[in-house]
Structure formats: structure tokens, C-alpha cells
């Protein structure tokens, strides 16, 4: 085999003449330095062929063709469509379920797995699939009979495996309606090296469509050609229009078996290398654009699926009509090759118009109504203005083809990733938004472009596209009619898009105000600054400037960042700041406890260490002062000591406390923040709290929470002025000469938000519209056709898409970890590569905000990037990452993170590892109860019950403990009804007449807490009845719970002023508690002794009053 003639090199053959020996030498050297190259190429070829129908792959492997192809085919085509899928998709859409597209995708994946597996056994070859349907081709001997046999087995498997599917909205029946057509067809391989698609055409596809449309759910209908091709071996019932519904097979086909692709030949290594490269060159144009990049990076199905994404995508559907009739040339390869030129040119024009706007042709699909092109704008790579790009592409195509095309365009969140099996799969997008695009296309007339609401309502589209809303129209799968927007043309508008580091511009007044505040604080008075504004307005940048000024003035700076999932971490946002304040960040793990004790002693709050230590992930034994506190007073005392701690620290050295993203704080964290903001102290402490002031529910707890006064400065950060934006833009371009139109354009479309401006600059540079020429910038394209949307999501998604697939997935994994993380934790979350490989990738993520804090710690400095990255992860991948983190934290524990238990409880629940979530949250809840962290205890214990219910776990011991401790915990919140409900739930899990000493002790404890709740609620008589019932139980006087019951009974008699009976009961409590020398027994004995002394005083006082009255 000649290395030159058999390899389709782009250079002219004449130029390579005489160089065959040289090429052979370098091929041999390549294989010498890369001995595994042939195995890699074999694996890559196997993966690539899985994305291409065997109809195309087989002849290409035999004899690669570089031009368009026309395949003469004869056989039976089967179209299988899921009935019941559309209402299910609509139900998910109505519920606005974030997991809706993924759940639908999982169902379609199961459907495809069954379809591919069974039809392959009968020689079927999946040609196309789209949405909830697939088309399979059967060729060769008994093709019609094999197709019918496959359909019947497939229907039976669907009934067994997917007859009814369980969803969050109940059970939905799914059935498959199948139609078949038989005869001669053509397979047109349209396109060129820049991209190809297979388009099947022919009469059998039309009759297949009619048959499928007539097929009832769970039935198969044949056209007359298929019926005759079965040669009487199928029992059918005739329908109208020459259609037949299948009843049963009379005889199974004798000829069937799985099709196999040609295998690589036995060749010399250098010739085998050419063989692989030539086949890859011929086949890879049939892959979706950019898919090859993913396959090269990860040529395995499991890893490719790890890169699936939830994306904001615009889907364009274009009906394929008006094709010339090429069937007369069936079997005449030469004539077919000539006549295919016209449809091939049309396809290339369509594809190029789509790609000019950075869209991709995802597929040419086939439906009962005919063929259509599905194009994507936003997958696998996104842009901030994908809706506009899709509409501009459609308008250009409409003009190009004389206004004869029909378009449906819709935008929304979809699942983007691989569908199918290892044998046959495709890259595509799934979701209800895709379905609506198809419905829009099917309803609109030729020459029209119908837009869905998310597309027509996108700011870039409304500013740029002229048109009008059509009449209300009903679409399949939509309960309510929609009025499509009919795009007619363009109107004049500014557009735009990104940049790099943000200089501080236009904030002179705010900087001066903060400087005055710093000086006032240095004079000895505390201040609080509430810095708020919309996302991207520059809050973080202003805080950085303040930090530099404060450090120059001798302030110690302490920073706390609240993560977005802080609702599950009661005191998140404070831990890092307190760790810094207490000097724990510089202490070794072994010295942290000792350091904490020394610092608390220095600041005079050591007696309350048991209340403060849990805030930094440590514990301390309760002092007598802590033990003496009623449960309802513990949080109040913690807040008081928290304030004292900061006050004493500020007297030692001026302090700047920065709390970022307080809008994500839990209620417990906000309560702590309230204390510092609302309580002026005579010490140099400056508190700066930043938050967003959007009206979304997530930010509601901080809006208008605090009032401004002389100690509390409200500092709203509004958009920059036009002049400031122009200055900012000039600074972003390094103060080099810039066309005035660019500065005005960016400033005008950025809405005064620095983040938008910087992103716009980046987009202009990256797109090539603006290029650097020596010491100035040159505009190379029109700004009018360059969009800048108002929303930042598209901007950031497009930036993230610039990363390679592995780097992109690493960024998303980091987003799932949180705002801060150690490198080993990120390695565990990513789970794809070694520690060394991950560390090599980390610098690539620095421009996206994931930057080193020190050697081992990383921090997200761009929270919006983290939000977009995390939202892009499918829930399946999110759960996998949370599972990895759960396993990592469970193995390394405190070596992984000081607050490992809190993090593990969160990740186990998010991973839906229900058994682990129950165990870890129970341990966390028990620890929180011991540490007097009522808020954390409540959340963890509630999670125990939620996880047990979600996993359908019995776990009686865990449920009992959770109900029991929740009852106790909720009393401290004053939520007595809920406390009693949990206590009763725990009681119901024990025998009514216990004999086991442990059960007797548990019931006594429940009686005590029930009586406590009733007493606190003011129901003294019912409380005493509970006490007496508990004490009447056999064996209770051998338990510490019995002592507690006597003690609370004594208190109830005290309330009745029956001091003598109260004294007797308190004395019994002392006698019982003496039998228990542990800390709890000592605590009960101390309280009972105090009660006896109190009663003695009350008796003397009562006696004195009696004597007074007698006199």
C-alpha cells in the first residue's frame, strides 16, 4: 500500500512526488516515539463509528470517500415513537423542575438502550433519533420479517421495562407506536470536510410516516409494501389507506444477527497508521461540530458522559422540503454522484449560514411529517446572545432561499450530552424547549420564522429583530395556547459582550466615604458599612481597595465569605473570619485547641468556650456557667460573648471585618451579624457586609433588615456613569488608542456595570472584531452585528466554554465543592485525574476566578462564575461529585477539613446517599446538641428524618434518636407544638409497657421532655399528669430520667405554692441522682439541691407572711 496515494492529504500529489521515502521515515519515527499510537487510534475509530450509522460507516471503512455520497439502499425502515412522552415533558415544564430535562433524558436513554439492543439482534441499524423517537433500517434477506419480529420483541420489552415510569408527579404510562415502510431508498451523505450529515430519502420513508401516525399506542402498523414483503408470515388486521396492524408472527425469521463493521486489516505498522488516519478523516466530518475535541480528550463513554451539561441553548428547527427526486438514479452510482450536487450545495449553504453565527448542525432528523435540520446555538459552546444569532441565521437563510423555508426557534435550559449506548450514540440536546421548537416549525407556513417566548423575549432579540406576534396557537404538549413571535427582519440596535481585570473607576465618592469611616474607627468608635448593589456592580473590587487602605492604617483584616449553600451550614460566613481572629489559621491542627483556649482567656471569655468553640469546628467542655444556663438562653449568651470577643480584640488592635455575600447567610448567622451591626462598641472595629439587593427570594432576608444611623452607614453601589464607563473601557484596553465607537458602544450597552464592561471587552478581543495593532486597537468588524446582552449568564457560560472539556469539568467540579477548598478536596471531587494532573490544570482556571489562596487552598474570587459553572452540571453529575466528596471526607475526616462532619452531612444528603446521610447527620445533630448549637442541631436532625423518608429506610434507632433530640431542641426555640409532635413520634416507637431497662429509661426521658414543653407552654396540670404517669411506671426510679421527673414535678408543685411537697420531690430527685456519678447525674443533683434551698427560702417567706397576717 502506498503511503502517499492511499492517504488523502490536502497537499497536491505532485508536490509530494518523490517524498514517499521521507514520509515513510517520519511515520516510523512517530510510531517509535508513540508506541501506543495505533492502539489509541483503534479505540478512537471505534468510538467515532458509534456516532455514525453503519449504513455510512461500513462503506467508509472499506473504501473512504472524501466527497458527498449517494448510497442505494433497499430494505425496511421502522419508526418508533414514544406515546405519552409529550404530556410528561409538559408536566416537567409546568413544574419548572430543574431536573426535568435530565429525567426526560434518562427515560429516552432507557428507550434507546432497549431499541438499539433488540433491533441490533435482528440486524437493525439505528439511522436517526430525535426527541422521543428513533428510526431503524433493516437490509438484506427477510428484512421486513426481521423488522416485524424486532418490533414485537421491542414492544414486549418496553411494556416490561418502561410500561409505567415513576416520576415526582406520579406514574406515567409510556407506550411505543411503530410504523414501517419498505422498498428502495437513498442515503445521501451531504456536506464536505467541514461537516457532513446523512439524509435518508425515498418513498418508504413517507409510507413509514403514514403508518406510524396511524399506529395505536403499543402497536405496530405496516405499509402495504412491508406487508407483502413479509410473504404471509405475519398475521395482520387491515386498516384504511393500505395499512396493516400487526397481530402476531406466524413464523420467526430464519436470517438475523448483529451487524458487524469491517475490522482493521493486518498491515505493517506504518501502513496501519495510514489506514486509521484515512478512515478517521472520512468519518469524523459526520460528527457534530466540536464533538471530536471531546472524543480525542476522552475516548470512553463513561468519561464523555461525565461532561454532559445543563445549558441555556437556542434550538432552531428547519423543515427540509423541495428536494429533487433522485430515486430514478437508484443503483447508478455515476448518475447519482452527479445529481447529488444540487442538494449537497443547498445543505452546505444552510450549514455555513448556521456556522457563521457559531451555531452547529446537530442533525438531519426524520419524522413522520418529513425530514428537518436541527441546529443548536449554545451547545456545545455558548455565547451570550445565542437567541439573536439563531434568528439572524434564519433571516439570512430565508433571504438566501427566496423566503421558502419554515423555521421554529426556541430557547431554554436543556440537557446537552451523549445519548444512546456504547454501540450507537449521538451528541444532542433534550428537553421540553426542544420539543417546542419542533412544534413551532411544524405549524409555521413556508417563508416564516416563528420564535418561542424565551427567544423573542431575549433582550438582544427585542432590540435587534423586527416582527409581530401571531395569533394564539395550540401546540402539542402545551396546555395553554401560545402566540409565536414572527420575525420579519432587522432594526437598528447596539449589541455587545467581555474583558479582564477591573480597574477601580468612578468610585471616588465611595472611596472617600470609606476613608472617612476608617479614620472615624481609628478614633475609637465602631462602625458598620452595608455595601450593596446588583451582581457585577463592583462590590468586591471596592472591598479590595478598602482592604489595602485599612492595612496601611494598621488594621488587622478578617474576611468571611458565605457560600451559596449556607442554609445548610448555620454559622457559615463566620468560620473563616473567626479562625483568623483567634489565630487558628496559623496554628497546627494539634495546637488549635490550646490556641483557642489561650486566646479566649486573653479576651476574658474563657468560661463560655463551650458556646464559642463550635463556631470554628472545635469543642470545649461546658463550664458550670454554661451548665447552669437554661436552653433558651444559650444562643443569647453566645451572641453576647461573641460581641465581647470582637470588642476585646478591637481594643487590642483596630479590626476590619469583611463579610461577603451575607444574602446567603442562614438565619443563625444573620442573628450574629445583627448583634455586631446593631450594637455600637467603644473600640475600633469596622464591619463591612456586602450583599445583593435584587428582589429575588434568596436575598429577601437581608433587604431592609438594618437601619442606617451614625454608626451604620448604608452604602448602595449603583451603576457607573457613562463617563466613568468610558474611562473604565479605556483602562481595560491598557490606555492605548481606541476607536471612539468602541468605547461608546461598550459604555452604552453595559448598563453601568463594570463586570459587563469587562466581559464585553473580552468578547470583542476574543472574537477578533477588535485587534491590537502595535500600540493601538483596530476595529475589524461591525459593532452593529456584535451583540451585548443585558444578562451576565450567557457571558460567563461563553467564557467557561473556552476551556478544554477536562478543564471545564474541573471548574464545574470546583463549583460543586464550594467557595473555598483544599486542592486534595478538589482532586477528590473531580475524580478523573491524579493530584499532579489536577495541579497542572489549576492555573488554567485562574482567569475564571479559581485562584490560589496559598499553596494548598483555592478560593473562588468570581462567585458569578461559580454559579454558572455549578448550574451547568446535570444533577446526575452533581450527585456523583457530592458522593465522591462524601467518601473522601468520611475517609480523611479532620485531615480533609476542620468542619469535615458538617461538610460530609451536606454532601451525603446532596448525593442522595441516604444511609450515609442518616448516619452522618445524626452524628452531627448529636454533636450540635452537646455543643448547644440549637440551629445546627435542628437542621441536622430534620435532615435525618428527610433522608430516611427519601431513601425508604426503616432505621428505627436513628428515627427514634432524631425525633427524641428534635423534641428537646425545639423546646429551646419555643416551638412547643412541634416539639410535642416529635416526642410523641419517638414514644410511638417504644412499647407501651416496657420491660427492657433501656426502654424504661427512654420513656422516662420522653416524659421529662414532654412535661418540660407543657410547663413552658403554661399547661401546668397536663405537665404534672405526664410526670405522675411517668413516675408510676415500674422501674423508672432506677433511671436518671426518674430523677429528672421528680425535679420537674417539684417545680410544678412550687408553682402551686405547695412548697412542702415540692421539697419532698426535690429531695427524692437528689437521692436518685446520687446513684449516677456522671456529669448528667451531677447536673440534676445540683439543680435539685438549688431547688431545695429555694423552697426553704420560699417556705420561710410564706411562714413570715402567715405570721404577719395572724398578727
Short mmCIF file of C-alpha atoms in Angstrom, two decimals, residues 550-818:
data_model
loop_
_atom_site.label_atom_id
_atom_site.label_comp_id
_atom_site.label_asym_id
_atom_site.label_seq_id
_atom_site.Cartn_x
_atom_site.Cartn_y
_atom_site.Cartn_z
CA UNK A 550 -7.05 49.60 56.09
CA UNK A 551 -3.85 47.57 56.15
CA UNK A 552 -1.83 50.75 55.56
CA UNK A 553 -3.51 52.26 58.64
CA UNK A 554 -2.63 49.28 60.85
CA UNK A 555 -5.91 47.39 60.77
CA UNK A 556 -5.97 43.61 61.08
CA UNK A 557 -8.26 42.35 58.32
CA UNK A 558 -10.57 39.36 58.75
CA UNK A 559 -12.58 38.05 55.79
CA UNK A 560 -15.58 35.74 55.82
CA UNK A 561 -17.27 34.54 52.62
CA UNK A 562 -20.72 32.98 52.81
CA UNK A 563 -21.17 30.07 50.37
CA UNK A 564 -24.33 29.77 48.31
CA UNK A 565 -25.40 26.63 50.19
CA UNK A 566 -25.07 28.32 53.59
CA UNK A 567 -28.65 27.46 54.51
CA UNK A 568 -27.28 24.04 55.43
CA UNK A 569 -24.36 25.46 57.41
CA UNK A 570 -25.81 27.52 60.30
CA UNK A 571 -22.76 29.66 61.04
CA UNK A 572 -21.16 29.69 57.59
CA UNK A 573 -19.62 33.03 56.73
CA UNK A 574 -18.21 33.44 60.22
CA UNK A 575 -15.87 30.46 60.46
CA UNK A 576 -13.03 31.88 58.35
CA UNK A 577 -13.22 35.31 59.97
CA UNK A 578 -13.23 33.83 63.49
CA UNK A 579 -10.43 31.41 62.62
CA UNK A 580 -8.36 34.41 61.56
CA UNK A 581 -9.34 36.47 64.62
CA UNK A 582 -8.41 33.67 67.03
CA UNK A 583 -5.12 32.93 65.27
CA UNK A 584 -6.19 29.40 64.44
CA UNK A 585 -5.25 29.75 60.77
CA UNK A 586 -1.59 29.88 61.78
CA UNK A 587 -1.85 27.04 64.32
CA UNK A 588 -1.16 23.40 63.54
CA UNK A 589 -4.13 21.01 63.91
CA UNK A 590 -2.63 19.69 67.12
CA UNK A 591 -2.27 23.17 68.60
CA UNK A 592 -5.67 24.59 67.60
CA UNK A 593 -7.43 23.63 70.82
CA UNK A 594 -4.69 25.08 73.01
CA UNK A 595 -4.52 28.24 70.90
CA UNK A 596 -8.29 28.69 71.20
CA UNK A 597 -8.22 28.35 74.96
CA UNK A 598 -5.34 30.83 75.29
CA UNK A 599 -6.99 33.46 73.08
CA UNK A 600 -10.36 33.16 74.77
CA UNK A 601 -8.62 33.51 78.14
CA UNK A 602 -6.81 36.60 76.88
CA UNK A 603 -10.07 38.18 75.80
CA UNK A 604 -11.87 37.27 79.01
CA UNK A 605 -14.49 34.90 77.58
CA UNK A 606 -12.94 31.54 78.52
CA UNK A 607 -15.91 30.42 80.72
CA UNK A 608 -18.04 30.41 77.59
CA UNK A 609 -15.70 28.35 75.41
CA UNK A 610 -18.30 25.57 75.04
CA UNK A 611 -20.58 28.07 73.26
CA UNK A 612 -17.92 29.68 71.08
CA UNK A 613 -15.67 26.74 70.13
CA UNK A 614 -18.23 25.05 67.79
CA UNK A 615 -18.22 28.17 65.62
CA UNK A 616 -14.69 27.24 64.50
CA UNK A 617 -15.19 23.49 64.35
CA UNK A 618 -13.84 22.74 67.83
CA UNK A 619 -15.37 21.63 71.11
CA UNK A 620 -14.81 22.57 74.73
CA UNK A 621 -16.20 21.04 77.93
CA UNK A 622 -19.09 23.04 79.40
CA UNK A 623 -18.21 25.15 82.40
CA UNK A 624 -20.55 25.38 85.42
CA UNK A 625 -21.74 28.72 83.98
CA UNK A 626 -22.75 27.03 80.73
CA UNK A 627 -24.40 24.11 82.53
CA UNK A 628 -26.45 26.49 84.63
CA UNK A 629 -27.90 28.23 81.56
CA UNK A 630 -31.49 27.35 80.60
CA UNK A 631 -31.58 26.02 77.00
CA UNK A 632 -33.45 29.09 75.79
CA UNK A 633 -30.62 31.35 76.98
CA UNK A 634 -27.71 29.61 75.30
CA UNK A 635 -27.95 31.39 71.95
CA UNK A 636 -28.45 34.74 73.67
CA UNK A 637 -25.37 34.18 75.81
CA UNK A 638 -23.37 33.02 72.77
CA UNK A 639 -24.25 36.23 70.95
CA UNK A 640 -23.30 38.31 73.98
CA UNK A 641 -19.91 36.63 74.29
CA UNK A 642 -19.44 36.86 70.54
CA UNK A 643 -19.82 40.62 70.79
CA UNK A 644 -17.43 40.73 73.78
CA UNK A 645 -14.86 38.75 71.81
CA UNK A 646 -14.80 41.23 68.94
CA UNK A 647 -14.82 44.18 71.31
CA UNK A 648 -11.79 42.94 73.25
CA UNK A 649 -9.94 42.06 70.03
CA UNK A 650 -10.59 45.53 68.60
CA UNK A 651 -9.25 47.17 71.77
CA UNK A 652 -6.06 45.22 71.24
CA UNK A 653 -5.72 46.27 67.55
CA UNK A 654 -8.04 48.03 65.07
CA UNK A 655 -10.04 45.42 63.17
CA UNK A 656 -11.64 45.36 59.73
CA UNK A 657 -14.21 42.56 59.44
CA UNK A 658 -15.44 41.92 55.89
CA UNK A 659 -18.41 39.60 55.42
CA UNK A 660 -19.05 38.90 51.75
CA UNK A 661 -22.36 37.61 50.33
CA UNK A 662 -24.36 37.94 53.54
CA UNK A 663 -27.52 37.47 51.43
CA UNK A 664 -26.69 33.75 51.53
CA UNK A 665 -26.32 33.64 55.34
CA UNK A 666 -28.54 31.37 57.39
CA UNK A 667 -30.85 32.88 59.96
CA UNK A 668 -28.44 31.93 62.76
CA UNK A 669 -25.54 33.70 61.03
CA UNK A 670 -27.69 36.76 60.38
CA UNK A 671 -28.63 36.86 64.07
CA UNK A 672 -24.91 37.03 64.91
CA UNK A 673 -24.46 39.74 62.32
CA UNK A 674 -27.36 41.70 63.85
CA UNK A 675 -25.50 41.87 67.16
CA UNK A 676 -22.41 43.47 65.63
CA UNK A 677 -24.33 45.85 63.39
CA UNK A 678 -26.90 46.99 65.93
CA UNK A 679 -24.60 47.28 68.98
CA UNK A 680 -22.05 50.11 68.88
CA UNK A 681 -18.91 49.32 70.90
CA UNK A 682 -16.23 51.63 72.19
CA UNK A 683 -13.47 50.02 70.18
CA UNK A 684 -12.00 50.44 66.66
CA UNK A 685 -14.00 47.79 64.76
CA UNK A 686 -15.18 48.35 61.19
CA UNK A 687 -17.64 45.80 59.85
CA UNK A 688 -18.36 45.72 56.11
CA UNK A 689 -21.19 43.46 54.95
CA UNK A 690 -21.80 43.06 51.23
CA UNK A 691 -24.98 41.76 49.69
CA UNK A 692 -27.00 41.87 46.52
CA UNK A 693 -30.10 43.99 46.52
CA UNK A 694 -32.07 42.07 43.89
CA UNK A 695 -35.63 41.30 44.87
CA UNK A 696 -35.27 37.55 44.43
CA UNK A 697 -36.48 35.39 47.29
CA UNK A 698 -32.93 34.29 48.05
CA UNK A 699 -31.96 37.83 49.03
CA UNK A 700 -35.13 38.77 50.88
CA UNK A 701 -33.76 38.13 54.42
CA UNK A 702 -31.23 40.97 54.16
CA UNK A 703 -33.24 43.59 52.30
CA UNK A 704 -34.15 46.45 54.66
CA UNK A 705 -33.01 44.36 57.63
CA UNK A 706 -30.82 47.08 59.12
CA UNK A 707 -31.44 50.80 59.54
CA UNK A 708 -28.80 53.43 58.88
CA UNK A 709 -27.70 55.79 61.66
CA UNK A 710 -24.46 57.45 62.78
CA UNK A 711 -22.89 54.06 63.45
CA UNK A 712 -24.42 52.16 60.50
CA UNK A 713 -23.59 53.53 57.05
CA UNK A 714 -25.75 52.42 54.16
CA UNK A 715 -23.60 52.45 51.02
CA UNK A 716 -25.58 51.49 47.91
CA UNK A 717 -23.39 50.89 44.90
CA UNK A 718 -25.19 51.95 41.75
CA UNK A 719 -24.21 51.71 38.09
CA UNK A 720 -21.29 53.77 36.89
CA UNK A 721 -21.95 56.94 34.92
CA UNK A 722 -21.43 56.96 31.17
CA UNK A 723 -18.25 58.98 31.57
CA UNK A 724 -16.90 56.56 34.17
CA UNK A 725 -17.75 53.63 31.93
CA UNK A 726 -15.87 55.19 29.02
CA UNK A 727 -12.87 55.72 31.30
CA UNK A 728 -13.14 52.13 32.51
CA UNK A 729 -13.24 50.82 28.97
CA UNK A 730 -10.16 52.82 28.05
CA UNK A 731 -8.34 51.46 31.09
CA UNK A 732 -9.37 47.93 30.18
CA UNK A 733 -7.71 48.43 26.82
CA UNK A 734 -4.50 49.39 28.61
CA UNK A 735 -4.93 53.09 27.82
CA UNK A 736 -3.95 52.51 24.21
CA UNK A 737 -5.75 54.49 21.50
CA UNK A 738 -9.21 53.03 20.97
CA UNK A 739 -11.83 53.83 18.31
CA UNK A 740 -14.38 56.14 19.91
CA UNK A 741 -17.22 53.97 18.60
CA UNK A 742 -15.98 51.03 20.68
CA UNK A 743 -15.80 52.99 23.93
CA UNK A 744 -19.24 54.50 23.39
CA UNK A 745 -20.70 51.16 22.32
CA UNK A 746 -19.44 49.23 25.37
CA UNK A 747 -20.38 52.00 27.78
CA UNK A 748 -23.82 52.35 26.26
CA UNK A 749 -24.69 48.67 26.39
CA UNK A 750 -23.10 47.79 29.75
CA UNK A 751 -25.79 49.45 31.88
CA UNK A 752 -23.10 50.91 34.11
CA UNK A 753 -21.99 47.51 35.43
CA UNK A 754 -18.20 47.05 35.43
CA UNK A 755 -18.45 43.27 35.14
CA UNK A 756 -20.48 43.58 31.97
CA UNK A 757 -17.97 46.05 30.57
CA UNK A 758 -15.01 43.80 31.26
CA UNK A 759 -16.79 40.82 29.72
CA UNK A 760 -17.70 42.91 26.68
CA UNK A 761 -14.07 43.87 26.15
CA UNK A 762 -13.01 40.23 26.38
CA UNK A 763 -15.60 39.18 23.79
CA UNK A 764 -14.53 41.90 21.36
CA UNK A 765 -10.91 40.82 21.61
CA UNK A 766 -11.56 37.08 21.55
CA UNK A 767 -13.88 37.34 18.56
CA UNK A 768 -11.33 39.26 16.52
CA UNK A 769 -13.69 42.20 15.99
CA UNK A 770 -11.10 44.26 17.86
CA UNK A 771 -7.43 43.58 17.26
CA UNK A 772 -4.26 45.03 18.67
CA UNK A 773 -2.05 46.74 16.10
CA UNK A 774 1.26 47.86 17.58
CA UNK A 775 0.22 50.42 20.23
CA UNK A 776 -3.42 50.88 19.33
CA UNK A 777 -6.65 48.93 18.78
CA UNK A 778 -8.23 48.40 15.38
CA UNK A 779 -11.90 47.68 14.73
CA UNK A 780 -12.13 44.92 12.12
CA UNK A 781 -15.88 44.28 12.05
CA UNK A 782 -19.24 45.92 12.55
CA UNK A 783 -20.34 46.66 16.11
CA UNK A 784 -23.96 46.70 14.98
CA UNK A 785 -23.89 42.95 14.41
CA UNK A 786 -21.96 42.21 17.59
CA UNK A 787 -24.32 41.56 20.49
CA UNK A 788 -24.05 42.52 24.14
CA UNK A 789 -26.94 41.10 26.17
CA UNK A 790 -28.01 42.57 29.49
CA UNK A 791 -27.75 39.24 31.29
CA UNK A 792 -24.39 38.02 32.51
CA UNK A 793 -25.22 34.33 32.43
CA UNK A 794 -24.62 33.99 28.73
CA UNK A 795 -21.40 35.94 29.01
CA UNK A 796 -19.96 33.69 31.66
CA UNK A 797 -21.20 30.48 30.04
CA UNK A 798 -19.45 31.50 26.85
CA UNK A 799 -16.24 32.16 28.81
CA UNK A 800 -16.41 28.79 30.51
CA UNK A 801 -16.89 27.15 27.11
CA UNK A 802 -13.49 28.45 26.07
CA UNK A 803 -11.88 25.91 28.37
CA UNK A 804 -10.99 22.46 27.12
CA UNK A 805 -13.52 19.78 28.14
CA UNK A 806 -11.37 18.43 31.02
CA UNK A 807 -10.63 21.95 32.34
CA UNK A 808 -14.29 22.88 32.03
CA UNK A 809 -15.34 19.84 34.03
CA UNK A 810 -12.69 20.60 36.65
CA UNK A 811 -14.10 24.12 37.02
CA UNK A 812 -17.61 22.71 37.42
CA UNK A 813 -16.36 20.19 39.99
CA UNK A 814 -14.76 23.03 41.94
CA UNK A 815 -18.06 24.88 41.80
CA UNK A 816 -19.75 21.89 43.43
CA UNK A 817 -17.19 21.86 46.25
CA UNK A 818 -17.87 25.43 47.37
#
